[in-house]
Coordinates of C-alpha atoms in Angstrom, one line a residue:
X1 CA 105.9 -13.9 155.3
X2 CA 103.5 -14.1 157.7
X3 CA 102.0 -10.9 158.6
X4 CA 99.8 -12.1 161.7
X5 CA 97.3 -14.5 161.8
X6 CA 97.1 -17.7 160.0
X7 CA 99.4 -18.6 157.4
X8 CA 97.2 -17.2 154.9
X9 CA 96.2 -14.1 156.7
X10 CA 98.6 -11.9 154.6
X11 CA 97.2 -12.9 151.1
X12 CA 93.5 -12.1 152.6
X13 CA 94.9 -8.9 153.5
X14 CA 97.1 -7.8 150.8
X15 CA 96.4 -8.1 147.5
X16 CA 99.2 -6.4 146.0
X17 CA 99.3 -4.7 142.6
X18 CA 100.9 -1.9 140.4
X19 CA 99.5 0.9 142.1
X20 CA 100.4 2.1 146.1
X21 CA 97.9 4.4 145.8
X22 CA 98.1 6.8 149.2
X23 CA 100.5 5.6 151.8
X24 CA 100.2 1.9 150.0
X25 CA 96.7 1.7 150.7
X26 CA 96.6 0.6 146.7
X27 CA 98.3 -2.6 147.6
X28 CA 95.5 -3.9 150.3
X29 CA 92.5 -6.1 149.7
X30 CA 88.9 -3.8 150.7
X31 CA 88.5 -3.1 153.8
X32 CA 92.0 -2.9 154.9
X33 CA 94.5 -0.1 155.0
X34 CA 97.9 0.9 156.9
X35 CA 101.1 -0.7 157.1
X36 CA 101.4 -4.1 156.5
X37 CA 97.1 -3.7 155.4
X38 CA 97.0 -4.5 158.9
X39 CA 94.1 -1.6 159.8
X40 CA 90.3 -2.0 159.0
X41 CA 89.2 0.9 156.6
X42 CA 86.0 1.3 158.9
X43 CA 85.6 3.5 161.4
X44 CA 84.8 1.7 164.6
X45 CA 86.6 -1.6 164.2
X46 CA 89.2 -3.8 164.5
X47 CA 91.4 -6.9 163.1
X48 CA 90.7 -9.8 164.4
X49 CA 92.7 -13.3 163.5
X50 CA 94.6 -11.2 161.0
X51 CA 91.6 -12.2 158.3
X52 CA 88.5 -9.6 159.4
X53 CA 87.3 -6.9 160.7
X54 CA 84.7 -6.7 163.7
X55 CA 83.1 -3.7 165.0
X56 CA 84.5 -2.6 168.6
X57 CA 82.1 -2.9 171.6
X58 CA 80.1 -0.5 173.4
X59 CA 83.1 1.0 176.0
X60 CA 80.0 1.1 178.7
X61 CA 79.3 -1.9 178.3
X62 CA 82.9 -3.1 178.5
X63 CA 83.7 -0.7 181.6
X64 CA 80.1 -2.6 182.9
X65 CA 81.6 -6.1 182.3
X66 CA 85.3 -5.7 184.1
X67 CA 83.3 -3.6 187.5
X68 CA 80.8 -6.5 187.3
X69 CA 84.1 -9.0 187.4
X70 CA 86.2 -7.1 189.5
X71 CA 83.3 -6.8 191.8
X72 CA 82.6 -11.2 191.5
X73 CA 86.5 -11.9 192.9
X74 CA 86.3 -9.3 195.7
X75 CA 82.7 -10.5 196.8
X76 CA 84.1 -14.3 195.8
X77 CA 87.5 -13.7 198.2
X78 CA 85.3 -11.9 200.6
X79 CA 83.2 -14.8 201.2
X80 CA 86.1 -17.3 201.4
X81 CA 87.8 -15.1 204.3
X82 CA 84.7 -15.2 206.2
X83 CA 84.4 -19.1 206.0
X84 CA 87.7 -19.7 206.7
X85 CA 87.6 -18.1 209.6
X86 CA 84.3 -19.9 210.9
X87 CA 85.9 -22.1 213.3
X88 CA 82.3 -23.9 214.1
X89 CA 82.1 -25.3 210.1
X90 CA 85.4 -27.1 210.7
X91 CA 83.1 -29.9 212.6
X92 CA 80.2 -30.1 209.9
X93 CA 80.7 -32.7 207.1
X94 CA 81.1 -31.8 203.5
X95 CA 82.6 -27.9 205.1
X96 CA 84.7 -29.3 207.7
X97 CA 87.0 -31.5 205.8
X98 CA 88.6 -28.7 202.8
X99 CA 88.8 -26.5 205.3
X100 CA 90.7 -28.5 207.6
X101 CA 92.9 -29.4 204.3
X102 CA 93.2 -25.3 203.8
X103 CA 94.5 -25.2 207.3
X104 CA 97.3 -28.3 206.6
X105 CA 98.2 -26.7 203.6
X106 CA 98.8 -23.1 205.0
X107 CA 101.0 -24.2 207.5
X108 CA 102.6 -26.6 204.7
X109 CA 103.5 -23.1 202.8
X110 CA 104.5 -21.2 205.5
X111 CA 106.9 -23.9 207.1
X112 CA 108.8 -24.2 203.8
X113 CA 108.6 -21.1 202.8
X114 CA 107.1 -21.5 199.7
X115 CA 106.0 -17.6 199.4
X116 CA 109.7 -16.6 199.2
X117 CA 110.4 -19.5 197.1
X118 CA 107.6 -18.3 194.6
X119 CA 108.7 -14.8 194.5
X120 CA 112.4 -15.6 193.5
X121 CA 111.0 -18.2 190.3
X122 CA 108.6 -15.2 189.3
X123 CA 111.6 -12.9 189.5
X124 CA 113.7 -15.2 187.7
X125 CA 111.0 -16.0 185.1
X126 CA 110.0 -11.9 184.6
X127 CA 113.6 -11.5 183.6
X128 CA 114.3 -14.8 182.0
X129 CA 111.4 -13.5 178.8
X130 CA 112.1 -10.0 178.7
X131 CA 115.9 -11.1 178.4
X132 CA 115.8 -11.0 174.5
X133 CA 114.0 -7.9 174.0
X134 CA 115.6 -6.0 176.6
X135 CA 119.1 -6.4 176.1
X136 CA 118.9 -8.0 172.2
X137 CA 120.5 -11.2 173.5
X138 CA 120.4 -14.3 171.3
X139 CA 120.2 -17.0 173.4
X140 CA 120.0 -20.8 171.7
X141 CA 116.7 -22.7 171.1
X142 CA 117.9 -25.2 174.5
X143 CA 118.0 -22.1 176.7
X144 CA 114.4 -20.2 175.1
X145 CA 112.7 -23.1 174.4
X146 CA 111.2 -23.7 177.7
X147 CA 110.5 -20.1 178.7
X148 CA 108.4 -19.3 175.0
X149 CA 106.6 -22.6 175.9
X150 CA 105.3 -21.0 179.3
X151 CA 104.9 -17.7 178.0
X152 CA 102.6 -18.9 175.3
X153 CA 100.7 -20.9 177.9
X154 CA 100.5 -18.3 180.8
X155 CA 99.8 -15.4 178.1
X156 CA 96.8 -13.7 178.6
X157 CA 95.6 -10.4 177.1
X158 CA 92.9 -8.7 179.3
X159 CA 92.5 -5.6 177.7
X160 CA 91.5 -7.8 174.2
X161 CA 88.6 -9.6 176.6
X162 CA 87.0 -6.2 177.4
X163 CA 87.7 -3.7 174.6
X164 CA 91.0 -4.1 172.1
X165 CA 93.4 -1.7 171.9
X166 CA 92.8 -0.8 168.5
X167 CA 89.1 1.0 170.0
X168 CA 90.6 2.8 172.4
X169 CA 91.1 6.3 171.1
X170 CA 94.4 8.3 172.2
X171 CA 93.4 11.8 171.4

């Protein structure tokens, strides 16, 4: 069984034996503790790959690294309003030309009304991956198979980029 990680992730992590020991810490490899040795005996880090353990960040320094982001795509979406609406660049020649092309393709959306259009596929896809752990339906492979496929490929965990959830304390 695999318990996260590569295939061999639970065989680095558990090493089994005669003994649980406290709460079946006995059966995991050092280092490793928990349920399914899926903790990092350390203080201070986390599992990464299912295989090791890695020490968290600094949280300033991650709190530093989303403002300093979050800041780049307001300024970034700032600066892209204010060009788009400078109506002199649309006559200059490397400017001119994309935004003339942003201008044929915002009317493009708006007269086939592609906004609405997006919002019922997002609806329709939210509910369409939630469907098997919200209401324990088994659907065939056909039906899933396309909707795991995007999932996998749109997935995208922020909060591991900046500081994983197993450094965050609760208390």
């Amino acid at each position: 069984r695999n318990f996260g990680g590569g295939d061999s992730s639970g065989e680095v992590r558990c090493a089994g034996g005669a003994v649980a020991g406290t709460i079946g810490d006995g059966y995991c490899a050092p280092g490793f503790a928990g349920p399914e040795c899926q903790l990092c005996n350390a203080s201070n880090h986390y599992l990464v790959d299912g295989e090791e353990c890695k020490e968290c960040a600094n949280r300033a320094a991650s709190a530093g690294r989303l403002t300093g982001i979050a800041l780049g795509i307001i300024v970034a979406c700032g600066l892209l309003a204010w060009a788009y609406r400078m109506q002199s660049w649309r006559k200059w020649r490397f400017i001119g030309p994309p935004l003339r092309l942003t201008d044929r393709l915002s009317a493009w959306c708006v007269a086939i009304g592609l906004q609405a259009k997006l919002k019922i596929l997002l609806g329709f896809y939210q509910v369409c991956i939630v469907l098997s752990t919200t209401y324990s339906a088994r659907l065939p492979e056909k039906y899933t198979g396309w909707s795991d496929r995007v999932k996998e490929a749109v997935s995208i965990d922020v909060t591991a980029l900046f500081l994983p959830v197993q450094c965050v304390s609760f208390s």
